[in-house]
Short mmCIF file of C-alpha atoms and ligand atoms in Angstrom, two decimals:
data_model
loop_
_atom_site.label_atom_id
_atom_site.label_comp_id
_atom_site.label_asym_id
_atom_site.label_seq_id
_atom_site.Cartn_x
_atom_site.Cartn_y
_atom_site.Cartn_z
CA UNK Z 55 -133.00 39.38 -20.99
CA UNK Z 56 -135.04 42.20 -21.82
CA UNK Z 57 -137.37 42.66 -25.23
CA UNK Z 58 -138.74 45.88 -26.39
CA UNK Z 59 -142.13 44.58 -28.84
CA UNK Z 60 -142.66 47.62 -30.83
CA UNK Z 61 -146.42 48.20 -33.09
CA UNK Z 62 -147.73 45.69 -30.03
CA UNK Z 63 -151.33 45.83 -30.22
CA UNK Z 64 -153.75 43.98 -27.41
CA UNK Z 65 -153.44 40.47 -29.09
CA UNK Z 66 -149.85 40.54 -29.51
CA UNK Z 67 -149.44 41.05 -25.37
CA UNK Z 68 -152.36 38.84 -24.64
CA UNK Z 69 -150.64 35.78 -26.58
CA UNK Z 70 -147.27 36.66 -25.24
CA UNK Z 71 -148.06 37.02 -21.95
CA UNK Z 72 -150.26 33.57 -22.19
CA UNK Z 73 -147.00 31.61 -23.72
CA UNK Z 74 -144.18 33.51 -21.63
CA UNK Z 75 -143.06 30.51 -19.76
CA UNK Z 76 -139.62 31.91 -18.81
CA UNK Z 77 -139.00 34.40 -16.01
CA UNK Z 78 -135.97 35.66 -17.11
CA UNK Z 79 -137.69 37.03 -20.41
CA UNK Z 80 -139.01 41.06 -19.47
CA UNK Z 81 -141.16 41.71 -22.30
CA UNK Z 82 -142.58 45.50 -22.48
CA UNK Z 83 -144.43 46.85 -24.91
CA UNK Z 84 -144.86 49.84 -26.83
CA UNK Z 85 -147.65 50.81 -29.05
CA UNK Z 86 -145.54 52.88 -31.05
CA UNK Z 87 -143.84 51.97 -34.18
CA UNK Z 88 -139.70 51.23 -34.19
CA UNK Z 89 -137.96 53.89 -36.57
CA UNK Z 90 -135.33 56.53 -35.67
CA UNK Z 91 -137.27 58.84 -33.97
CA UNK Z 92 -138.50 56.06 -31.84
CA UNK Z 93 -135.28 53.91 -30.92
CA UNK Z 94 -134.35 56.19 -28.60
CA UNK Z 95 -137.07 53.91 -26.71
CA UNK Z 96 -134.59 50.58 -26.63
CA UNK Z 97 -132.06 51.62 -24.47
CA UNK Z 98 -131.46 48.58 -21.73
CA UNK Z 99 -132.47 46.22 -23.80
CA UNK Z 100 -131.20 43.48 -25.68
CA UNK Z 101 -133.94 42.40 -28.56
CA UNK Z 102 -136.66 43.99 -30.29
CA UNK Z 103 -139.80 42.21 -31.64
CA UNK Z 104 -141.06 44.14 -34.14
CA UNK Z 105 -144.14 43.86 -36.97
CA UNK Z 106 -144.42 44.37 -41.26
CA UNK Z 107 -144.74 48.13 -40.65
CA UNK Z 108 -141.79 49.15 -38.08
CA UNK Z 109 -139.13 50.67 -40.00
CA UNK Z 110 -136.18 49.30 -39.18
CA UNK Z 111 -133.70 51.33 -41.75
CA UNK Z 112 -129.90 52.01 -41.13
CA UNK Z 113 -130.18 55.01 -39.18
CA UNK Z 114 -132.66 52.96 -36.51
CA UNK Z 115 -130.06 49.98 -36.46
CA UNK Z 116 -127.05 52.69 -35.73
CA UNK Z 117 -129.04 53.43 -32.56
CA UNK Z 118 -130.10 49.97 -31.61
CA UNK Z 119 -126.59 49.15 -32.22
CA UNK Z 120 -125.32 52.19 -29.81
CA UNK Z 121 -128.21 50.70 -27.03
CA UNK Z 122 -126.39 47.73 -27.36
CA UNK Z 123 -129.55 46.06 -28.84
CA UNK Z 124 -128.41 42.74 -30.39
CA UNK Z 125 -131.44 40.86 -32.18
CA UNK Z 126 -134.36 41.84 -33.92
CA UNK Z 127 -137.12 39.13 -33.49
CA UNK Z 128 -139.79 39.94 -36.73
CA UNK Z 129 -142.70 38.43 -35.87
CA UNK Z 130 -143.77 38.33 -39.11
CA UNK Z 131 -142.40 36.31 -42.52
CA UNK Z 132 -141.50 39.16 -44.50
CA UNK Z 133 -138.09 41.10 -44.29
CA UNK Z 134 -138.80 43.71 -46.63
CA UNK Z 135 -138.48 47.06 -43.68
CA UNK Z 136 -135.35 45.44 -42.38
CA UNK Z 137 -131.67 46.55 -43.82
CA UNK Z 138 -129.95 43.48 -43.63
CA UNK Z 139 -126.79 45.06 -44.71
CA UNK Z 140 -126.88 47.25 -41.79
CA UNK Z 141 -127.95 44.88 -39.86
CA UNK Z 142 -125.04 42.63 -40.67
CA UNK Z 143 -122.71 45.92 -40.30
CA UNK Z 144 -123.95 46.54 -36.47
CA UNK Z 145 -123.53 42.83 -35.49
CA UNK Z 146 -127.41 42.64 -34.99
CA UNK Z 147 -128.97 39.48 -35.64
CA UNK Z 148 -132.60 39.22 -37.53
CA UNK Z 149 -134.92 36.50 -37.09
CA UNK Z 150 -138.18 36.05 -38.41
CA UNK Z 151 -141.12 33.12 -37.82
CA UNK Z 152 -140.99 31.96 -41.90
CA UNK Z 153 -144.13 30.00 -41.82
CA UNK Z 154 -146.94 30.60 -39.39
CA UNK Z 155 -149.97 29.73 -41.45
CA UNK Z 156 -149.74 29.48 -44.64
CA UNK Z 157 -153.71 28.10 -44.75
CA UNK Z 158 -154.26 31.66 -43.11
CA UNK Z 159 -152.90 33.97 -45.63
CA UNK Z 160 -153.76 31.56 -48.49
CA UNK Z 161 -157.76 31.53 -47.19
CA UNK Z 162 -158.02 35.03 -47.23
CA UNK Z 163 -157.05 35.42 -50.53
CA UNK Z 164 -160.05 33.03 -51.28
CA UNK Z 165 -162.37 35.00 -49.22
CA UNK Z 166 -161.30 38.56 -51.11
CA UNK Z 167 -162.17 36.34 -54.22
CA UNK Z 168 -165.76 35.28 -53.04
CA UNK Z 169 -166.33 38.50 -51.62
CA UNK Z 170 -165.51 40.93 -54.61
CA UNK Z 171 -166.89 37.92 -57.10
CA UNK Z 172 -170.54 37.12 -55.37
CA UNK Z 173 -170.53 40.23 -53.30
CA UNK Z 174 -171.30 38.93 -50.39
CA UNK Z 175 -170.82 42.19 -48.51
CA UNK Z 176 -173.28 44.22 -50.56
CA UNK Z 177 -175.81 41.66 -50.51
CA UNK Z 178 -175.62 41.75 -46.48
CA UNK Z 179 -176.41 45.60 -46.15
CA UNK Z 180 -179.02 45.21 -49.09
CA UNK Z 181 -180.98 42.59 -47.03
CA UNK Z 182 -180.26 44.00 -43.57
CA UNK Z 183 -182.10 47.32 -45.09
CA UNK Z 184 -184.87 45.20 -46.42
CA UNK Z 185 -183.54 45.14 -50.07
CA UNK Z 186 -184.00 42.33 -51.15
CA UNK Z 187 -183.56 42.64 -55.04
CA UNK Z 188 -180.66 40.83 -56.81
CA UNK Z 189 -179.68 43.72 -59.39
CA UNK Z 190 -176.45 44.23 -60.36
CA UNK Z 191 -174.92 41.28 -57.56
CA UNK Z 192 -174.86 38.70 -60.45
CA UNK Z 193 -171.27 37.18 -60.22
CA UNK Z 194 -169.25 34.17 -61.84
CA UNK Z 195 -168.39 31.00 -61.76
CA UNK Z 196 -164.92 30.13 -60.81
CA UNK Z 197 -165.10 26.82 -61.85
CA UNK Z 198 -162.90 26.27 -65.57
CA UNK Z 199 -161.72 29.72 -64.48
CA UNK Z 200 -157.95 30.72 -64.88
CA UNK Z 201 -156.47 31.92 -62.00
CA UNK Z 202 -152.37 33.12 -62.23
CA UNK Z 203 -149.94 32.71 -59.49
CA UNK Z 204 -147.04 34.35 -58.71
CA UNK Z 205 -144.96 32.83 -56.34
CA UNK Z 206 -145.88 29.71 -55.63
CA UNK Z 207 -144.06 29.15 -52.17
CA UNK Z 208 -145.90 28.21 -49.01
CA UNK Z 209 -148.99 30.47 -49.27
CA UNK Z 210 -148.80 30.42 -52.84
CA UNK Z 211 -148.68 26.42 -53.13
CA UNK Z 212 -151.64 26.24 -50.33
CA UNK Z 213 -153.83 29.02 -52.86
CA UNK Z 214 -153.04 26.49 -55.97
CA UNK Z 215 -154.66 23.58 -53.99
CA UNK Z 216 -157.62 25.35 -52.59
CA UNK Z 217 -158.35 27.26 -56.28
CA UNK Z 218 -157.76 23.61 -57.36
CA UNK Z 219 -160.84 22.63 -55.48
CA UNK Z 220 -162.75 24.90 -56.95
CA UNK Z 221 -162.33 23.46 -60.53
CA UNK Z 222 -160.03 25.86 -61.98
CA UNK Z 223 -157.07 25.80 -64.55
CA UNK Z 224 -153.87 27.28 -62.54
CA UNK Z 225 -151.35 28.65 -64.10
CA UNK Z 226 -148.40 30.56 -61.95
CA UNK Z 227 -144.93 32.06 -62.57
CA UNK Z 228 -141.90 31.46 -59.71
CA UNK Z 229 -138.45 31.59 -60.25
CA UNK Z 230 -138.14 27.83 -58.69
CA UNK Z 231 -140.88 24.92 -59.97
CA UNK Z 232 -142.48 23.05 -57.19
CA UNK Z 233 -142.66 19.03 -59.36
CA UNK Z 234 -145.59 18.81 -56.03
CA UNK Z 235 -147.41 21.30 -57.78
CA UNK Z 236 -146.85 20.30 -61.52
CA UNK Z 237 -148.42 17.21 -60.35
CA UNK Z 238 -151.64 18.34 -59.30
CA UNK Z 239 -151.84 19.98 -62.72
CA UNK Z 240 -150.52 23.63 -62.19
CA UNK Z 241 -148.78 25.31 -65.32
CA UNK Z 242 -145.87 26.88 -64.79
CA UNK Z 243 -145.19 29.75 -67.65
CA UNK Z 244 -143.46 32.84 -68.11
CA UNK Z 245 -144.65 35.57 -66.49
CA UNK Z 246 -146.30 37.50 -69.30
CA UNK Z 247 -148.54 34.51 -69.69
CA UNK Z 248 -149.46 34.71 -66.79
CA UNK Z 249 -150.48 38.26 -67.06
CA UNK Z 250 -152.14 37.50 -70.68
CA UNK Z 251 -153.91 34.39 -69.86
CA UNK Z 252 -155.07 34.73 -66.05
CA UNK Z 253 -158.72 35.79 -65.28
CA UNK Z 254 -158.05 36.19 -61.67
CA UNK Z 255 -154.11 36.58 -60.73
CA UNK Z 256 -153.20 36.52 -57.02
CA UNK Z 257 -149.79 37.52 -56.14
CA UNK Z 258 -147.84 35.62 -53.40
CA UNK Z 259 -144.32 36.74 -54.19
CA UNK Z 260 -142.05 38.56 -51.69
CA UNK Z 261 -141.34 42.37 -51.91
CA UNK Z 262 -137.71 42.95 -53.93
CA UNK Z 263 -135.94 45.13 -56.33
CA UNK Z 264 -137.26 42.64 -58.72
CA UNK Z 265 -140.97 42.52 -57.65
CA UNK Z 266 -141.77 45.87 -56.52
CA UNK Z 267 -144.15 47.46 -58.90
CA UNK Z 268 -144.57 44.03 -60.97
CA UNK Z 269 -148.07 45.52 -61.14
CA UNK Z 270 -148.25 48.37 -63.45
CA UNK Z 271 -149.19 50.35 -66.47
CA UNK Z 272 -147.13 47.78 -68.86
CA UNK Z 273 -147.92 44.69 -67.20
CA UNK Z 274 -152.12 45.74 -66.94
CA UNK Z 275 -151.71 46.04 -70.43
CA UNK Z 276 -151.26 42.41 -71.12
CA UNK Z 277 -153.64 41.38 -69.63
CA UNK Z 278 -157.56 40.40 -69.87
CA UNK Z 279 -160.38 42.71 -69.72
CA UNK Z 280 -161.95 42.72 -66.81
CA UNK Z 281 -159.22 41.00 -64.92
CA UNK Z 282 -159.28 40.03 -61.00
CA UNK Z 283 -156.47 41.46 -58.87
CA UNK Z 284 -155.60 39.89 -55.37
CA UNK Z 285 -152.24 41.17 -53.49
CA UNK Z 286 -152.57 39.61 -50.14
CA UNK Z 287 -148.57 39.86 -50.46
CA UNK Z 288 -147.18 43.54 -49.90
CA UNK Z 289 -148.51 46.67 -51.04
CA UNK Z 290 -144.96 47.57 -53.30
CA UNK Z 291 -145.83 44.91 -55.53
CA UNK Z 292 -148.57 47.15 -57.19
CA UNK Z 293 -147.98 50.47 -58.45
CA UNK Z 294 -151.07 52.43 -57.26
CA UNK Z 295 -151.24 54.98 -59.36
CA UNK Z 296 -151.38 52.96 -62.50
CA UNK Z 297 -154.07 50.28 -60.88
CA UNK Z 298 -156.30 53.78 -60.12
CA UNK Z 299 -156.01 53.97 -64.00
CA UNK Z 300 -156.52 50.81 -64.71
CA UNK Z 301 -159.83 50.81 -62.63
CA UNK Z 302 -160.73 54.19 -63.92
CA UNK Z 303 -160.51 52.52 -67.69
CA UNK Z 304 -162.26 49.56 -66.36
CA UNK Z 305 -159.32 46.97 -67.95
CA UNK Z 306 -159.36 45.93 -64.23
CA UNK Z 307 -162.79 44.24 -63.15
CA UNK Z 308 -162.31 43.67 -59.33
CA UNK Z 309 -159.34 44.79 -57.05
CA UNK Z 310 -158.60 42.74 -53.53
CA UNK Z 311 -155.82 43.70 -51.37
CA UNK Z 312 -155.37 43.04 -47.96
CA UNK Z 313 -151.78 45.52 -48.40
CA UNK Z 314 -151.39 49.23 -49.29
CA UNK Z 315 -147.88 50.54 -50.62
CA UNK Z 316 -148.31 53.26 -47.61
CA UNK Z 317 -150.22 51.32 -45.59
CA UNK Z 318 -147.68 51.95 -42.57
CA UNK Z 319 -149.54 55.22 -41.37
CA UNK Z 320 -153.01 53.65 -41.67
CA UNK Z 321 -153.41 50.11 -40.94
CA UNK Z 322 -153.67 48.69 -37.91
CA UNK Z 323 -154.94 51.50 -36.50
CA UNK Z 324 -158.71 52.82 -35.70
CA UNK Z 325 -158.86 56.24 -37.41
CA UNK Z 326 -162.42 56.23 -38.11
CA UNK Z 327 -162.70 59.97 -36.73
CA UNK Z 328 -159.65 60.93 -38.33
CA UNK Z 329 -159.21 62.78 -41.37
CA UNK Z 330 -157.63 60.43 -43.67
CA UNK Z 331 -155.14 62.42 -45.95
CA UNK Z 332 -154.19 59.11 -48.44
CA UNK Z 333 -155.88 60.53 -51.51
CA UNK Z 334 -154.78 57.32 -53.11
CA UNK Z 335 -156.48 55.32 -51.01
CA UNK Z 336 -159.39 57.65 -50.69
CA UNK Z 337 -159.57 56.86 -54.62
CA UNK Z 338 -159.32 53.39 -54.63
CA UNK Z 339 -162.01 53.17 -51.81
CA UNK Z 340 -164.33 55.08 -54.16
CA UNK Z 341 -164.35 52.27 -56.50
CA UNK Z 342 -167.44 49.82 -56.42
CA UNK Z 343 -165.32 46.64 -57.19
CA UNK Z 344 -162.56 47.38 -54.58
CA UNK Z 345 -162.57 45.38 -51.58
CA UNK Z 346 -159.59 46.73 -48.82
CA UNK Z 347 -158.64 44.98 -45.79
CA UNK Z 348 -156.27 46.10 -43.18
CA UNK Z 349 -153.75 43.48 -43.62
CA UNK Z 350 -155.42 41.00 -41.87
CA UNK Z 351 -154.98 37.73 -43.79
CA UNK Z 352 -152.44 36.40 -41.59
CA UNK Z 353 -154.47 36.97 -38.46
CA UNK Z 354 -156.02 33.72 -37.34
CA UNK Z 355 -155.54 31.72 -33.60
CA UNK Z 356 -153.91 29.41 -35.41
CA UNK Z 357 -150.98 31.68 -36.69
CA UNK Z 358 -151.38 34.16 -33.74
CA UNK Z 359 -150.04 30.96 -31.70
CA UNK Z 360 -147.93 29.63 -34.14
CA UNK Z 361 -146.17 33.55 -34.41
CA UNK Z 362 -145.98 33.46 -30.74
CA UNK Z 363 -144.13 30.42 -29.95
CA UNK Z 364 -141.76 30.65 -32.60
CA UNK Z 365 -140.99 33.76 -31.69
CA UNK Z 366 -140.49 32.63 -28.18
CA UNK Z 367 -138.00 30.21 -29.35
CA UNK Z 368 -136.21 32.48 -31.18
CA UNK Z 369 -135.15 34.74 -28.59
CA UNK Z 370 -134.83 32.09 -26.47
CA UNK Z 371 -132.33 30.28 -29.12
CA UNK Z 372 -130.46 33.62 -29.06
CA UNK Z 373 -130.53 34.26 -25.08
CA UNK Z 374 -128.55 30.54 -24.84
CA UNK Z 375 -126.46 31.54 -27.41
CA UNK Z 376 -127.48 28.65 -29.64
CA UNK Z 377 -127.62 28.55 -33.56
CA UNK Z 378 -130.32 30.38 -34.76
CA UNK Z 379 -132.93 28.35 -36.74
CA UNK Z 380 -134.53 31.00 -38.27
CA UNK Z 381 -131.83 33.39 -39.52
CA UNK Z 382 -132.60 36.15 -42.15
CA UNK Z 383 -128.87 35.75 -43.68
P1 NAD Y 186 -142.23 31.87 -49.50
O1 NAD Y 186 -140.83 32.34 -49.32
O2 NAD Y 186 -142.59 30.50 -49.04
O3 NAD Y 186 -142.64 31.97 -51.04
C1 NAD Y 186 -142.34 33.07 -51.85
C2 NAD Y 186 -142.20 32.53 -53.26
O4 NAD Y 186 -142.03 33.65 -54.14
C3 NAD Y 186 -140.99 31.61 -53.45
O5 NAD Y 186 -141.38 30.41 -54.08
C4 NAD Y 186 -140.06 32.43 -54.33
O6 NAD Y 186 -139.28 31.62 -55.23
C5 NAD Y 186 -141.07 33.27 -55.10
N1 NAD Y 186 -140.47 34.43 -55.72
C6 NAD Y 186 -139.40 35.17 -55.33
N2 NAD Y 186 -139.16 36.14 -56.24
C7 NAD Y 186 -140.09 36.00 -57.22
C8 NAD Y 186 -140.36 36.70 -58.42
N3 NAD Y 186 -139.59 37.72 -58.81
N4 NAD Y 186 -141.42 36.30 -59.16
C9 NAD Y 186 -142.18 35.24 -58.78
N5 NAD Y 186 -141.96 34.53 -57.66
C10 NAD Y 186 -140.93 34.91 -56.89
O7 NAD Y 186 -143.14 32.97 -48.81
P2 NAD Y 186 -144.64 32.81 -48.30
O8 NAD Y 186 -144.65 32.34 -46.88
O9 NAD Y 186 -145.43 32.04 -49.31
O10 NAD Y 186 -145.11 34.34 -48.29
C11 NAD Y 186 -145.26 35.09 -49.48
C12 NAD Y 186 -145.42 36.55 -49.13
O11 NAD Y 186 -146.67 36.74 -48.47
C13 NAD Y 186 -144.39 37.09 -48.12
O12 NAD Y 186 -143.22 37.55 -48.78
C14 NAD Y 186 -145.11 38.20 -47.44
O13 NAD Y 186 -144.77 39.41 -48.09
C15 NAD Y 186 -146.59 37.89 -47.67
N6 NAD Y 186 -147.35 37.66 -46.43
C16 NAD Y 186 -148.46 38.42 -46.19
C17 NAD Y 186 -149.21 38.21 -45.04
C18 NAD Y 186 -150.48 38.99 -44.74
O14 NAD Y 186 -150.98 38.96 -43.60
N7 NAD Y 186 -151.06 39.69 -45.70
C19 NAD Y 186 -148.81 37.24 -44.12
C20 NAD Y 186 -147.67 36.48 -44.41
C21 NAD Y 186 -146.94 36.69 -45.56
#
């Protein structure tokens, strides 16, 4: 059986080439991103592995379909850039590795935290350089702090017990209750008390019809002063232009994301003697209490391995014809 991994950067071939058991699995890889200009690429074989960026949309499953492709093995949780309908239309199945590390994505989110609240980052030029004066790092405590959740599945529940730690009052908005979380004292409210009472909110919801842009001019306006904003999630949930404003008016204190609603063309990519021509995120780099990473909360060992032999498995579940545990339906 033979995969195409599209988006494959060095440490997705060096863990798949350390946990390839089989023989009869021919992985190649192609730096380039899946979309229809590039599926051209997957003729003669019978899966693709593909990342959060590849754009797999109905005119790239028509040709997949036509190449006789017949799974799509995301290596990542999120479904958002598939079209399941299309998907479902062409006979292709999509599976994806639901939970690699939840500790991983739910960690960073702690570290954008620390980092924008104590400034960690400035303070480690500053001292570097010889500067050793404390003006204008002065932070806060999160302890009795109110942080808001939204979504409180895997990564969201793991954030709620390591803000927990930390002394503070959690309060979160999902569509389903977790009792296991009621019981270590999280508040579950509607969502505009979330937005009204949080003073950090950190957003670990999927991106829907119903999510995208939960983040905007009407929402911002509910909510504190000065409020913290962490989307280690996906960049759709924010609307960009209005958080520029919102920065700009200075109703939002500190900004974290490790997504961008256009990150495709930008992140995982060195382009440090490019020309970037994102004037948006040009802008919000401009801003002292910004902190942007290149959607790297899920990368640790832990989940690289964890990504890597699920994935495994679920081309191998598909190769044997077996059920396959880890559907998108
Ligand atoms: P999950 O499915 O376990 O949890 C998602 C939760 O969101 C569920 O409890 C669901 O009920 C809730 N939800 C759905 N719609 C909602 C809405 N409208 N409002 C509030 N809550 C809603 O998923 P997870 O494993 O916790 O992952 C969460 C998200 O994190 C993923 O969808 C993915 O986009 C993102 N993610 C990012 C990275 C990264 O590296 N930055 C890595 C993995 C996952």
């Amino acid at each position: 059986m033979r995969v195409a991994v599209f988006s494959t950067k060095p440490y997705d071939e060096e863990y798949f080439e350390r946990y390839r058991s089989q023989k009869d699995l021919e992985f190649i890889y192609f730096e380039a991103s899946l979309n229809h200009h590039t599926a051209n690429l997957t003729k003669g074989f019978d899966a693709v592995c593909v990342f959060v960026n590849d754009k797999v949309d109905g005119r790239t499953l028509k040709s997949l379909a036509n190449h006789g492709v017949g799974l799509i093995a995301l290596r990542c949780a999120g479904f958002n850039n598939v079209d399941l309908e299309a998907a479902r239309a062409h006979n292709i199945k999509v599976v994806r590795v639901p939970a690699y590390s939840p500790e991983a994505v739910a960690e960073h989110a702690v570290a954008l935290i620390l980092t924008l609240n104590r400034k960690t980052h400035k303070a480690y030029n500053r001292v570097r350089e010889g500067n050793f004066s404390l003006n204008r790092l002065i932070g806060f405590n999160l302890y009795k702090k109110t942080v808001g959740v939204i979504g409180t599945g895997k990564i969201g529940a793991t954030f709620c017990h390591i803000m927990k730690g930390f002394g503070c009052r959690i309060i979160a908005f999902d569509k389903y209750e977790s009792d296991e979380l009621k019981q270590l004292g999280v508040e579950y409210k509607p969502l505009d008390e979330v937005f009204k009472e949080a003073d950090m909110l950190s957003l670990h919801c999927p991106l829907t019809p119903d999510t995208r842009h939960m983040i905007n001019k009407d929402s911002l306006s509910l909510m504190k002063d000065g409020v913290m904003i962490i989307n280690t999630s996906r960049g759709g949930l924010i609307d960009t232009a209005d958080i520029i404003k919102g920065l700009s008016s200075r109703k939002i204190g500190y900004l974290g994301i490790d997504v961008y609603e256009q990150e495709e063309n930008l992140f995982f990519q060195d382009l440090s003697e490019s020309i970037i021509e994102d004037d948006m995120l040009l802008r919000l780099n401009s801003f002292p209490n910004v902190l942007i990473t290149s959607h790297q909360a899920f990368f640790t060992k832990e989940a690289m391995e964890e990504i890597t032999h699920t994935t495994l498995n679920n081309i191998h579940e598909f190769k044997e014809g077996r059920s396959l545990t880890n559907e998108v339906v």
